Coordinates of C-alpha atoms and ligand atoms in Angstrom, one line a residue:
X1122 CA 0.0 0.0 0.0
X1123 CA 2.9 2.3 0.6
X1124 CA 3.7 2.5 -3.1
X1125 CA 0.0 3.3 -3.7
X1126 CA 0.0 6.2 -1.3
X1127 CA 3.1 7.7 -2.7
X1128 CA 1.6 7.7 -6.1
X1129 CA -1.5 9.4 -4.9
X1130 CA 0.4 12.4 -3.6
X1131 CA 2.6 12.6 -6.7
X1132 CA 0.7 11.7 -9.8
X1133 CA 3.8 11.9 -12.0
X1134 CA 1.9 11.0 -15.2
X1135 CA 0.3 14.4 -15.2
X1136 CA 3.7 15.7 -16.3
X1137 CA 4.2 16.3 -19.9
X1138 CA 7.8 15.3 -19.4
X1139 CA 10.3 18.0 -20.4
X1140 CA 12.4 17.2 -23.5
X1141 CA 15.1 14.8 -22.4
X1142 CA 17.9 17.3 -23.0
X1143 CA 16.2 19.6 -20.5
X1144 CA 16.0 17.1 -17.7
X1145 CA 18.4 17.7 -14.8
X1146 CA 21.5 15.6 -14.7
X1147 CA 20.6 14.7 -11.1
X1148 CA 18.9 11.3 -11.0
X1149 CA 15.2 11.8 -10.1
X1150 CA 13.8 9.6 -7.4
X1151 CA 10.4 8.3 -8.1
X1152 CA 7.7 10.8 -7.2
X1153 CA 10.1 13.6 -6.7
X1154 CA 8.7 16.2 -9.1
X1155 CA 5.0 16.4 -8.5
X1156 CA 3.1 18.0 -11.4
X1157 CA -0.4 18.6 -10.2
X1158 CA 0.2 17.9 -6.5
X1159 CA -1.1 20.7 -4.4
X1160 CA 1.5 22.9 -2.7
X1161 CA 1.2 21.0 0.6
X1162 CA 2.0 17.7 -1.2
X1163 CA 4.8 19.4 -3.1
X1164 CA 6.4 20.6 0.2
X1165 CA 6.2 17.1 1.6
X1166 CA 7.9 15.6 -1.4
X1167 CA 10.5 18.3 -1.6
X1168 CA 11.7 17.5 1.9
X1169 CA 12.8 14.0 1.0
X1170 CA 13.4 14.1 -2.7
X1171 CA 15.1 16.6 -5.0
X1172 CA 15.2 19.9 -3.1
X1173 CA 16.6 22.2 -5.8
X1174 CA 14.1 21.2 -8.4
X1175 CA 10.9 21.5 -6.3
X1176 CA 9.6 24.7 -7.6
X1177 CA 6.6 26.1 -5.6
X1178 CA 7.5 26.3 -2.0
X1179 CA 7.3 30.0 -1.4
X1180 CA 10.8 30.7 -2.7
X1181 CA 12.0 32.7 -5.6
X1182 CA 15.6 33.6 -6.3
X1183 CA 17.2 31.8 -3.4
X1184 CA 16.7 28.4 -4.9
X1185 CA 18.6 29.5 -8.0
X1186 CA 21.5 30.6 -5.9
X1187 CA 21.4 27.4 -3.9
X1188 CA 21.7 25.4 -7.1
X1189 CA 24.4 27.5 -8.7
X1190 CA 28.0 27.0 -8.0
X1191 CA 28.0 29.0 -4.8
X1192 CA 30.1 31.8 -6.1
X1193 CA 27.1 34.1 -6.4
X1194 CA 27.6 35.5 -9.9
X1195 CA 29.0 32.5 -11.8
X1196 CA 28.1 29.0 -12.6
X1197 CA 30.6 26.2 -13.1
X1198 CA 29.2 24.5 -16.2
X1199 CA 26.6 24.7 -18.9
X1200 CA 24.7 21.8 -17.1
X1201 CA 24.6 23.8 -13.9
X1202 CA 23.5 26.9 -15.8
X1203 CA 20.7 25.0 -17.5
X1204 CA 19.6 23.6 -14.1
X1205 CA 19.5 27.1 -12.7
X1206 CA 17.4 28.3 -15.6
X1207 CA 14.9 25.5 -15.3
X1208 CA 14.6 26.0 -11.6
X1209 CA 13.9 29.7 -12.1
X1210 CA 11.4 29.0 -14.9
X1211 CA 9.6 26.4 -12.7
X1212 CA 8.4 29.3 -10.6
X1213 CA 5.9 30.2 -13.4
X1214 CA 2.7 28.3 -13.0
X1215 CA 0.3 27.7 -15.9
X1216 CA -3.0 28.8 -14.4
X1217 CA -5.0 26.4 -16.5
X1218 CA -3.0 23.3 -15.7
X1219 CA -2.0 24.4 -12.2
X1220 CA 1.5 23.2 -13.0
X1221 CA 4.8 25.0 -13.6
X1222 CA 5.8 25.6 -17.2
X1223 CA 8.8 23.4 -17.0
X1224 CA 6.8 20.4 -15.9
X1225 CA 4.3 21.2 -18.6
X1226 CA 7.1 20.6 -21.1
X1227 CA 6.8 24.2 -22.5
X1228 CA 10.5 25.0 -22.4
X1229 CA 12.4 24.0 -25.5
X1230 CA 15.8 24.6 -27.2
X1231 CA 17.5 25.8 -24.0
X1232 CA 20.9 27.1 -24.9
X1233 CA 23.6 28.7 -22.8
X1234 CA 26.4 30.7 -24.4
X1235 CA 30.0 29.6 -24.0
X1236 CA 30.7 32.5 -21.7
X1237 CA 27.9 31.2 -19.4
X1238 CA 26.3 34.7 -19.5
X1239 CA 23.6 34.5 -22.2
X1240 CA 20.5 32.3 -22.1
X1241 CA 18.2 31.4 -25.0
X1242 CA 15.1 29.3 -25.0
X1243 CA 11.7 28.9 -26.6
X1244 CA 8.4 28.7 -24.7
X1245 CA 6.2 26.4 -26.7
X1246 CA 2.5 26.8 -25.7
X1247 CA -0.3 24.4 -26.5
X1248 CA -2.1 27.1 -28.5
X1249 CA -1.1 30.4 -30.2
X1250 CA -4.3 31.9 -28.7
X1251 CA -3.0 31.3 -25.1
X1252 CA -4.5 34.2 -23.2
X1253 CA -1.5 34.4 -20.8
X1254 CA 1.2 34.2 -23.4
X1255 CA 2.4 37.8 -22.8
X1256 CA 2.5 37.1 -19.0
X1257 CA 4.6 34.0 -19.6
X1258 CA 7.0 35.9 -21.9
X1259 CA 7.4 38.7 -19.4
X1260 CA 7.8 36.4 -16.4
X1261 CA 10.2 34.1 -18.2
X1262 CA 12.4 37.1 -19.0
X1263 CA 12.2 38.4 -15.5
X1264 CA 13.0 35.2 -13.6
X1265 CA 15.9 34.2 -15.8
X1266 CA 17.3 37.7 -15.9
X1267 CA 17.2 37.6 -12.1
X1268 CA 19.8 34.8 -11.9
X1269 CA 23.1 36.3 -10.7
X1270 CA 25.2 35.1 -13.6
X1271 CA 22.8 36.0 -16.4
X1272 CA 23.6 39.0 -18.6
X1273 CA 21.2 38.5 -21.5
X1274 CA 18.0 36.5 -22.0
X1275 CA 16.5 35.6 -25.4
X1276 CA 13.0 34.2 -25.1
X1277 CA 11.0 33.1 -28.2
X1278 CA 7.3 32.3 -28.0
X1279 CA 5.8 29.6 -30.2
X1280 CA 2.9 27.1 -30.2
X1281 CA 2.7 23.4 -30.7
X1282 CA 1.9 22.3 -34.3
X1283 CA -1.8 21.8 -34.8
X1284 CA -2.7 18.2 -34.2
X1285 CA -5.8 16.4 -32.9
X1286 CA -5.4 14.8 -29.5
X1287 CA -7.1 11.6 -30.7
X1288 CA -5.6 8.6 -32.3
X1289 CA -7.5 6.5 -34.8
X1290 CA -8.5 7.0 -38.4
X1291 CA -9.4 10.6 -39.1
X1292 CA -10.3 11.8 -42.6
X1293 CA -7.2 13.3 -44.2
X1294 CA -8.6 16.9 -44.1
X1295 CA -9.2 16.8 -40.3
X1296 CA -5.7 15.5 -39.4
X1297 CA -4.2 18.8 -38.7
X1298 CA -6.9 20.4 -36.7
X1299 CA -6.2 20.7 -32.9
X1300 CA -9.7 21.6 -31.6
X1301 CA -13.2 21.3 -33.1
X1302 CA -15.8 23.4 -31.3
X1303 CA -19.5 22.8 -32.0
X1304 CA -21.8 25.9 -31.6
X1305 CA -25.3 24.5 -31.2
X1306 CA -28.8 25.5 -30.3
X1307 CA -32.1 23.5 -30.2
X1308 CA -34.1 26.1 -32.1
X1309 CA -33.3 28.3 -35.1
X1310 CA -33.2 32.0 -34.9
X1311 CA -31.6 32.3 -31.4
X1312 CA -28.3 33.7 -32.7
X1313 CA -26.2 30.5 -33.1
X1314 CA -24.6 31.6 -36.3
X1315 CA -24.0 35.0 -34.9
X1316 CA -22.2 33.5 -32.0
X1317 CA -20.3 31.0 -34.1
X1318 CA -18.9 33.6 -36.5
X1319 CA -18.0 36.1 -33.8
X1320 CA -16.4 33.5 -31.7
X1321 CA -14.3 32.3 -34.7
X1322 CA -13.1 35.9 -35.5
X1323 CA -12.4 36.4 -31.8
X1324 CA -10.2 33.3 -31.7
X1325 CA -8.4 34.5 -34.9
X1326 CA -7.9 37.9 -33.2
X1327 CA -6.2 36.1 -30.3
X1328 CA -3.6 34.7 -32.7
X1329 CA -5.1 31.3 -33.6
X1330 CA -5.6 29.7 -37.0
X1331 CA -9.3 29.3 -37.4
X1332 CA -11.9 27.8 -39.8
X1333 CA -15.7 27.9 -39.8
X1334 CA -17.8 25.1 -41.0
X1335 CA -21.4 26.1 -41.6
X1336 CA -23.2 22.8 -41.2
X1337 CA -26.6 24.2 -41.8
X1338 CA -27.4 23.1 -45.4
X1339 CA -31.1 24.1 -45.1
X1340 CA -30.4 27.7 -44.3
X1341 CA -26.7 28.5 -44.6
X1342 CA -26.1 31.9 -43.1
X1343 CA -22.3 32.2 -43.3
X1344 CA -22.4 33.7 -46.8
X1345 CA -24.4 36.7 -45.4
X1346 CA -22.2 37.1 -42.3
X1347 CA -18.8 37.4 -44.0
X1348 CA -17.7 38.9 -47.2
X1349 CA -15.0 36.8 -48.9
X1350 CA -13.9 38.0 -52.3
X1351 CA -14.2 34.5 -53.6
X1352 CA -17.7 33.3 -52.9
X1353 CA -17.3 29.8 -54.4
X1354 CA -15.5 26.8 -53.1
X1355 CA -12.9 25.4 -55.4
X1356 CA -12.0 21.7 -55.8
X1357 CA -8.4 20.9 -56.3
X1358 CA -8.4 18.8 -59.5
X1359 CA -5.5 16.6 -58.4
X1360 CA -6.4 15.8 -54.8
X1361 CA -10.1 16.2 -55.4
X1362 CA -10.3 18.0 -52.1
X1363 CA -12.3 21.2 -51.5
X1364 CA -10.4 24.3 -50.8
X1365 CA -12.1 26.6 -48.3
X1366 CA -12.6 30.2 -49.2
X1367 CA -11.2 32.8 -46.8
X1368 CA -12.2 36.1 -45.2
X1369 CA -9.7 38.1 -43.1
X1370 CA -7.6 35.0 -42.6
X1371 CA -10.4 32.7 -41.4
X1372 CA -11.1 29.6 -43.6
X1373 CA -14.8 29.2 -44.5
X1374 CA -16.8 26.3 -45.8
X1375 CA -20.6 26.5 -46.3
X1376 CA -23.1 24.8 -48.5
X1377 CA -24.0 28.4 -49.4
X1378 CA -20.6 28.7 -51.1
X1379 CA -21.2 25.6 -53.2
X1380 CA -23.1 27.5 -55.8
X1381 CA -26.3 25.6 -55.4
X1382 CA -28.5 27.9 -53.3
X1383 CA -30.7 26.5 -50.6
X1384 CA -31.0 22.8 -50.5
X1385 CA -34.1 20.7 -50.8
X1386 CA -32.8 17.5 -49.4
X1387 CA -34.0 14.6 -47.3
X1388 CA -32.2 13.5 -44.2
X1389 CA -29.7 10.9 -45.5
X1390 CA -28.7 13.3 -48.3
X1391 CA -28.1 16.0 -45.8
X1392 CA -25.9 13.8 -43.7
X1393 CA -24.0 12.8 -46.9
X1394 CA -23.5 16.4 -48.0
X1395 CA -22.3 17.5 -44.6
X1396 CA -20.0 14.5 -44.3
X1397 CA -18.5 15.3 -47.7
X1398 CA -18.1 19.0 -47.1
X1399 CA -16.4 18.5 -43.8
X1400 CA -14.2 15.6 -44.6
X1401 CA -13.1 16.3 -48.1
X1402 CA -12.1 19.9 -47.3
X1403 CA -8.4 20.5 -47.1
X1404 CA -8.5 22.6 -44.0
X1405 CA -4.7 22.7 -43.6
X1406 CA -3.4 23.4 -40.1
X1407 CA -6.0 24.8 -37.8
X1408 CA -6.0 25.5 -34.1
X1409 CA -9.8 25.8 -33.9
X1410 CA -12.5 24.7 -36.3
X1411 CA -15.8 26.2 -35.3
X1412 CA -18.8 24.2 -36.5
X1413 CA -22.1 26.2 -36.8
X1414 CA -24.3 23.2 -36.2
X1415 CA -27.8 22.9 -37.7
X1416 CA -30.5 23.6 -35.1
X1417 CA -31.9 20.7 -33.2
X1418 CA -30.6 17.4 -31.8
X1419 CA -31.1 15.0 -34.6
X1420 CA -29.3 12.6 -37.0
X1421 CA -27.2 15.3 -38.5
X1422 CA -25.6 15.9 -35.1
X1423 CA -24.8 12.3 -34.7
X1424 CA -23.2 12.2 -38.1
X1425 CA -21.1 15.2 -37.4
X1426 CA -20.0 13.8 -34.1
X1427 CA -19.1 10.5 -35.6
X1428 CA -17.1 12.1 -38.4
X1429 CA -15.3 14.8 -36.5
X1430 CA -13.9 14.4 -33.1
X1431 CA -15.5 17.3 -31.3
X1432 CA -13.4 18.8 -28.5
X1433 CA -16.2 20.8 -26.9
X1434 CA -19.6 22.4 -27.4
X1435 CA -20.9 25.9 -26.8
X1436 CA -24.7 26.1 -26.5
X1437 CA -26.6 29.2 -27.6
X1438 CA -30.0 30.0 -26.2
X1439 CA -32.4 32.9 -25.4
X1440 CA -33.5 33.9 -21.9
X1441 CA -37.1 32.7 -22.1
X1442 CA -38.1 30.3 -19.3
X1443 CA -38.9 27.6 -21.9
X1444 CA -35.4 27.8 -23.3
X1445 CA -34.1 26.0 -20.3
X1446 CA -35.7 22.8 -21.7
X1447 CA -33.8 23.3 -24.9
X1448 CA -30.5 23.8 -23.2
X1449 CA -31.1 20.6 -21.2
X1450 CA -31.8 18.7 -24.4
X1451 CA -28.6 20.1 -26.0
X1452 CA -26.5 19.3 -22.9
X1453 CA -27.9 15.7 -22.8
X1454 CA -27.2 15.1 -26.5
X1455 CA -23.6 16.2 -26.1
X1456 CA -23.2 14.3 -22.9
X1457 CA -24.3 11.1 -24.7
X1458 CA -21.8 11.8 -27.4
X1459 CA -19.2 12.4 -24.7
X1460 CA -18.6 16.0 -25.8
X1461 CA -18.2 18.4 -22.9
X1462 CA -20.3 21.6 -23.0
X1463 CA -18.0 24.3 -21.9
X1464 CA -20.2 27.4 -22.1
X1465 CA -23.8 28.6 -22.5
X1466 CA -24.4 31.8 -24.3
X1467 CA -27.7 33.5 -23.5
X1468 CA -28.4 35.7 -26.5
X1469 CA -30.7 38.7 -26.7
X1470 CA -30.8 39.1 -22.9
X1471 CA -31.3 42.8 -22.5
X1472 CA -31.1 46.2 -24.2
X1473 CA -30.1 49.6 -22.8
X1474 CA -32.3 52.6 -23.4
X1475 CA -32.9 55.9 -21.5
X1476 CA -30.0 55.0 -19.3
X1477 CA -31.9 51.9 -18.1
X1478 CA -31.4 48.2 -18.8
X1479 CA -34.4 46.3 -19.9
X1480 CA -34.9 42.5 -19.9
X1481 CA -37.7 42.0 -22.4
X1482 CA -37.7 38.2 -22.0
X1483 CA -37.2 38.2 -18.3
X1484 CA -34.0 37.2 -16.5
X1485 CA -32.7 34.0 -18.0
X1486 CA -32.3 30.6 -16.6
X1487 CA -28.5 30.9 -16.5
X1488 CA -28.1 30.1 -12.9
X1489 CA -30.2 27.1 -13.2
X1490 CA -28.0 25.9 -16.1
X1491 CA -24.9 26.4 -14.1
X1492 CA -26.3 24.6 -11.1
X1493 CA -28.0 21.7 -12.8
X1494 CA -25.5 20.8 -15.4
X1495 CA -22.3 22.1 -13.8
X1496 CA -21.5 24.2 -16.9
X1497 CA -19.2 26.8 -15.4
X1498 CA -19.4 29.5 -18.0
X1499 CA -22.4 31.6 -18.9
X1500 CA -22.3 34.6 -21.2
X1501 CA -25.0 37.2 -21.6
X1502 CA -25.3 39.0 -25.0
X1503 CA -27.4 42.1 -25.4
X1504 CA -29.9 42.8 -28.1
X1505 CA -28.0 45.1 -30.5
X1506 CA -29.0 46.5 -33.9
X1507 CA -25.3 46.4 -34.8
X1508 CA -25.3 42.6 -34.2
X1509 CA -28.2 42.1 -36.5
X1510 CA -26.9 44.5 -39.1
X1511 CA -23.5 42.9 -39.1
X1512 CA -25.3 39.8 -40.3
X1513 CA -26.2 41.8 -43.4
X1514 CA -23.1 43.8 -43.9
X1515 CA -20.9 40.8 -44.0
X1516 CA -18.5 42.1 -41.3
X1517 CA -18.7 40.4 -38.0
X1518 CA -19.3 42.7 -35.0
X1519 CA -16.0 41.8 -33.3
X1520 CA -14.2 42.9 -36.5
X1521 CA -16.1 46.1 -37.1
X1522 CA -16.1 47.2 -33.5
X1523 CA -13.2 45.3 -31.8
X1524 CA -13.3 47.6 -28.7
X1525 CA -17.0 47.6 -28.2
X1526 CA -18.7 45.8 -25.2
X1527 CA -20.1 43.0 -27.4
X1528 CA -16.5 42.3 -28.6
X1529 CA -15.5 42.2 -24.9
X1530 CA -18.1 39.6 -24.2
X1531 CA -16.8 37.5 -27.1
X1532 CA -13.3 38.0 -25.9
X1533 CA -14.3 36.4 -22.6
X1534 CA -16.0 33.6 -24.4
X1535 CA -12.9 33.1 -26.6
X1536 CA -10.6 32.9 -23.5
X1537 CA -13.0 30.5 -21.9
X1538 CA -13.0 28.2 -25.0
X1539 CA -9.2 28.3 -25.3
X1540 CA -8.8 27.5 -21.6
X1541 CA -11.4 24.7 -21.6
X1542 CA -10.0 23.1 -24.7
X1543 CA -6.5 23.1 -23.3
X1544 CA -7.9 21.4 -20.1
X1545 CA -9.9 18.9 -22.0
X1546 CA -6.9 18.0 -24.2
X1547 CA -4.8 17.6 -21.1
X1548 CA -7.4 15.5 -19.4
X1549 CA -8.0 13.3 -22.4
X1550 CA -4.3 12.7 -23.1
X1551 CA -3.5 11.8 -19.5
X1552 CA -6.8 9.9 -18.7
X1553 CA -5.2 6.5 -19.3
X1554 CA -1.4 6.1 -19.2
X1555 CA 1.1 3.3 -18.5
X1556 CA 3.3 3.7 -15.5
X1557 CA 6.4 1.7 -16.3
X1558 CA 7.9 2.0 -12.8
X1559 CA 5.0 0.1 -11.3
X1560 CA 4.0 -1.8 -14.4
X1561 CA 0.4 -0.7 -14.1
X1562 CA -2.1 1.1 -16.3
X1563 CA -3.2 4.2 -14.5
X1564 CA -6.8 5.4 -15.2
X1565 CA -7.8 8.8 -14.0
X1566 CA -11.5 9.4 -13.4
X1567 CA -12.6 12.5 -15.3
X1568 CA -13.3 15.6 -13.2
X1569 CA -12.0 14.1 -10.0
X1570 CA -8.7 13.3 -8.3
X1571 CA -9.6 9.7 -8.2
X1572 CA -7.5 7.2 -10.1
X1573 CA -7.1 3.5 -10.2
X1574 CA -4.6 1.0 -11.5
X1575 CA -5.0 -2.1 -13.8
X1576 CA -2.7 -4.9 -14.5
X1577 CA -1.8 -4.7 -18.3
X1578 CA -2.4 -8.5 -18.8
X1579 CA -5.9 -8.1 -17.4
X1580 CA -6.7 -5.3 -19.8
X1581 CA -5.4 -7.3 -22.8
X1582 CA -7.2 -10.5 -21.7
X1583 CA -10.5 -8.6 -21.5
X1584 CA -10.3 -7.3 -25.0
X1585 CA -13.8 -7.7 -26.5
X1586 CA -12.9 -7.2 -30.2
X1587 CA -13.5 -9.8 -32.9
X1588 CA -9.9 -10.9 -32.7
X1589 CA -10.4 -12.0 -29.1
X1590 CA -14.0 -13.0 -28.9
X1591 CA -16.1 -14.6 -31.6
X1592 CA -18.8 -12.1 -32.6
X1593 CA -21.5 -14.7 -33.2
X1594 CA -21.0 -17.3 -30.6
X1595 CA -19.3 -15.2 -27.9
X1596 CA -16.6 -17.8 -27.7
X1597 CA -13.4 -16.6 -26.2
X1598 CA -10.7 -16.9 -28.9
X1599 CA -7.8 -15.6 -26.9
X1600 CA -7.2 -17.8 -23.9
X1601 CA -6.0 -16.7 -20.5
X1602 CA -2.6 -18.3 -21.0
X1603 CA -2.1 -16.7 -24.5
X1604 CA -1.4 -13.4 -22.9
X1605 CA 1.9 -13.3 -21.0
X1606 CA 1.6 -12.2 -17.4
X1607 CA 4.3 -9.6 -17.9
X1608 CA 2.9 -8.1 -21.1
X1609 CA 3.4 -4.3 -21.3
X1610 CA 1.7 -1.8 -23.6
X1611 CA 3.8 0.0 -26.1
X1612 CA 1.6 3.0 -26.6
X1613 CA -1.7 4.3 -25.2
X1614 CA -3.6 7.0 -27.1
X1615 CA -7.0 8.5 -26.7
X1616 CA -9.8 7.6 -29.1
X1617 CA -12.4 10.3 -28.9
X1618 CA -13.6 11.0 -25.4
X1619 CA -14.8 7.5 -24.9
X1620 CA -12.0 5.0 -25.3
X1621 CA -8.2 4.6 -25.7
X1622 CA -6.3 2.7 -28.3
X1623 CA -3.6 0.4 -26.7
X1624 CA -0.8 -0.9 -28.9
X1625 CA 0.8 -4.1 -27.7
X1626 CA 4.2 -5.5 -28.5
X1627 CA 2.8 -8.1 -31.0
X1628 CA 1.3 -5.2 -33.0
X1629 CA -2.2 -5.7 -31.8
X1630 CA -4.2 -2.5 -31.4
X1631 CA -6.9 -2.8 -28.7
X1632 CA -9.7 -0.3 -28.4
X1633 CA -10.6 -0.1 -24.8
X1634 CA -13.7 2.0 -23.9
X1635 CA -13.4 3.8 -20.6
X1636 CA -16.7 2.1 -19.5
X1637 CA -15.0 -1.2 -20.0
X1638 CA -11.9 -0.3 -18.1
X1639 CA -14.1 0.8 -15.3
X1640 CA -15.5 -2.7 -14.9
X1641 CA -12.1 -4.5 -14.8
X1642 CA -10.6 -5.9 -11.7
X1643 CA -8.4 -3.2 -10.1
X1644 CA -5.0 -3.5 -8.6
X1645 CA -5.5 -2.8 -5.0
X1646 CA -1.9 -3.2 -3.9
X1647 CA 0.2 -1.7 -6.7
X1648 CA 3.4 -3.6 -7.2
X1649 CA 6.6 -2.1 -6.1
X1650 CA 8.7 -0.3 -8.8
X1651 CA 10.4 -2.7 -11.2
X1652 CA 13.9 -2.0 -9.9
X1653 CA 12.9 -2.6 -6.3
X1654 CA 11.0 -5.7 -7.2
X1655 CA 14.1 -7.1 -9.0
X1656 CA 16.4 -6.2 -6.1
X1657 CA 14.2 -7.9 -3.6
X1658 CA 13.7 -11.1 -5.5
Ligands
ADP562 P1 -29.5 31.1 -35.8 O1 -28.2 30.7 -36.3 O2 -29.8 30.6 -34.4 O3 -30.6 30.7 -36.7 P2 -28.8 33.8 -36.4 O4 -27.4 34.0 -35.8 O5 -28.8 33.6 -37.8 O6 -29.5 32.7 -35.6 O7 -29.6 35.0 -35.9 C1 -30.9 35.2 -36.3 C2 -31.2 36.7 -36.5 O8 -31.1 37.4 -35.3 C3 -30.1 37.3 -37.5 O9 -30.7 38.3 -38.3 C4 -29.2 38.0 -36.5 O10 -28.5 39.1 -37.1 C5 -30.1 38.4 -35.4 N1 -29.4 38.5 -34.1 C6 -28.8 37.5 -33.5 N2 -28.3 37.9 -32.3 C7 -28.7 39.2 -32.1 C8 -28.6 40.1 -31.0 N3 -28.0 39.8 -29.9 N4 -29.1 41.3 -31.2 C9 -29.8 41.6 -32.4 N5 -29.9 40.8 -33.4 C10 -29.4 39.6 -33.3

């Protein structure tokens, strides 16, 4: 049990391990560098582990001095210097992950000049739209410049290349998209497209590469809300892929740009058209693809969710009492599809006149939404003639009046979406991992600190795919003894929000849904680390 307890205080798999060349030359005892452990846990661990590299214990510069050569203004070697720099940088905590930026693996290409006076490094963020990137840059400069031997600091800011967090077969055109955000409402006319377009341009204004997919083939509104010079989608004759049109740097695809006007189609055709438009488009590298969903909660939504791995959903509604029922429907649909709803936008809430604020539809059901569904973010949008006219002028409000109060609300929504997506990606990518030191598969329960451990062989033996179990007879094809007791996974990657794909040494790729992992026999007493086990045997 001792091993188990240690792991609970120091969940090391939270750490996106710093690049190997950045890791301190000092050997790291197991559990020494807690990533998400609260400060109290960090302090406990610091006392018996690796003092100089424990970052957050109410110290600033002294730790750097302690680690440097002791001469005050000099360091003995490049290795010592790098160590000092990493210690200094580990004082900077990413507010979204609650972890220092060194443990997050953000520090890349750390170089020290031969004279041991000049430091260069890159801070690689998860998204170019990171709302705290300026703060990171400033702080990184500040804490490194404060080291006694440093004369010059060169910090470069960059972002990770766009890539989905999910493994599995994605259509070619979606392979370089980091986050897909569905903007959805249960009814038409509530302002869903207005929110989708303004959110997209806000994210682009924050520095992200953005696309909008207008999935409403019955009444595509994107062509009225933006004014691209080229109003027709072009097909690349060689690759046969659709090339999006573009307005102010945002890539756009809509049935309304397909040159066919409004569609008179039946359900299956609609799904087919949406599928084709979404998947055969060459979106290129995108940080965020905003999907303006068709209204409702029907088949088209299922199709979309099956084709595109949605990262998160934003629900748009109006303040009427009845609208609560709509929001509930939307939240339930996304929850079934395992897509987290990160924000609710209550549109057309109020207007200001004669220096007074009027709520023509009553005060919304926002608080109820927050309480009942645990959606933490609620945004109120006013009724504005400028918002409705921007739908006709083809210039989104956040572009035509970037300093206005509506733009400010969208800025807050944009920050919320960026932060929530980053958290979801982090959660998804660390939900199931393999801890080599204790030879156990670690499963983190979403939205809680709870975690449990599984024996790799148990997971493999419980595979339910056709390779292991006869689909018709239910007969077990892979027998208990066929799976070696000491089998270890080679790679574990998330498959959507519902499963992981585990690659085993024999090349077998197992799809293990979270629900199934939850049912397996758990390791109560996690084995000792491999090295200790060998030593004691
Ligand atoms: P949906 O996508 O839900 O059908 P739209 O975004 O197309 O809704 O909006 C419907 C109409 O309402 C459009 O003419 C739009 O310009 C207008 N509109 C949306 N939000 C507001 C608002 N907050 N104030 C004024 N007009 C709005």
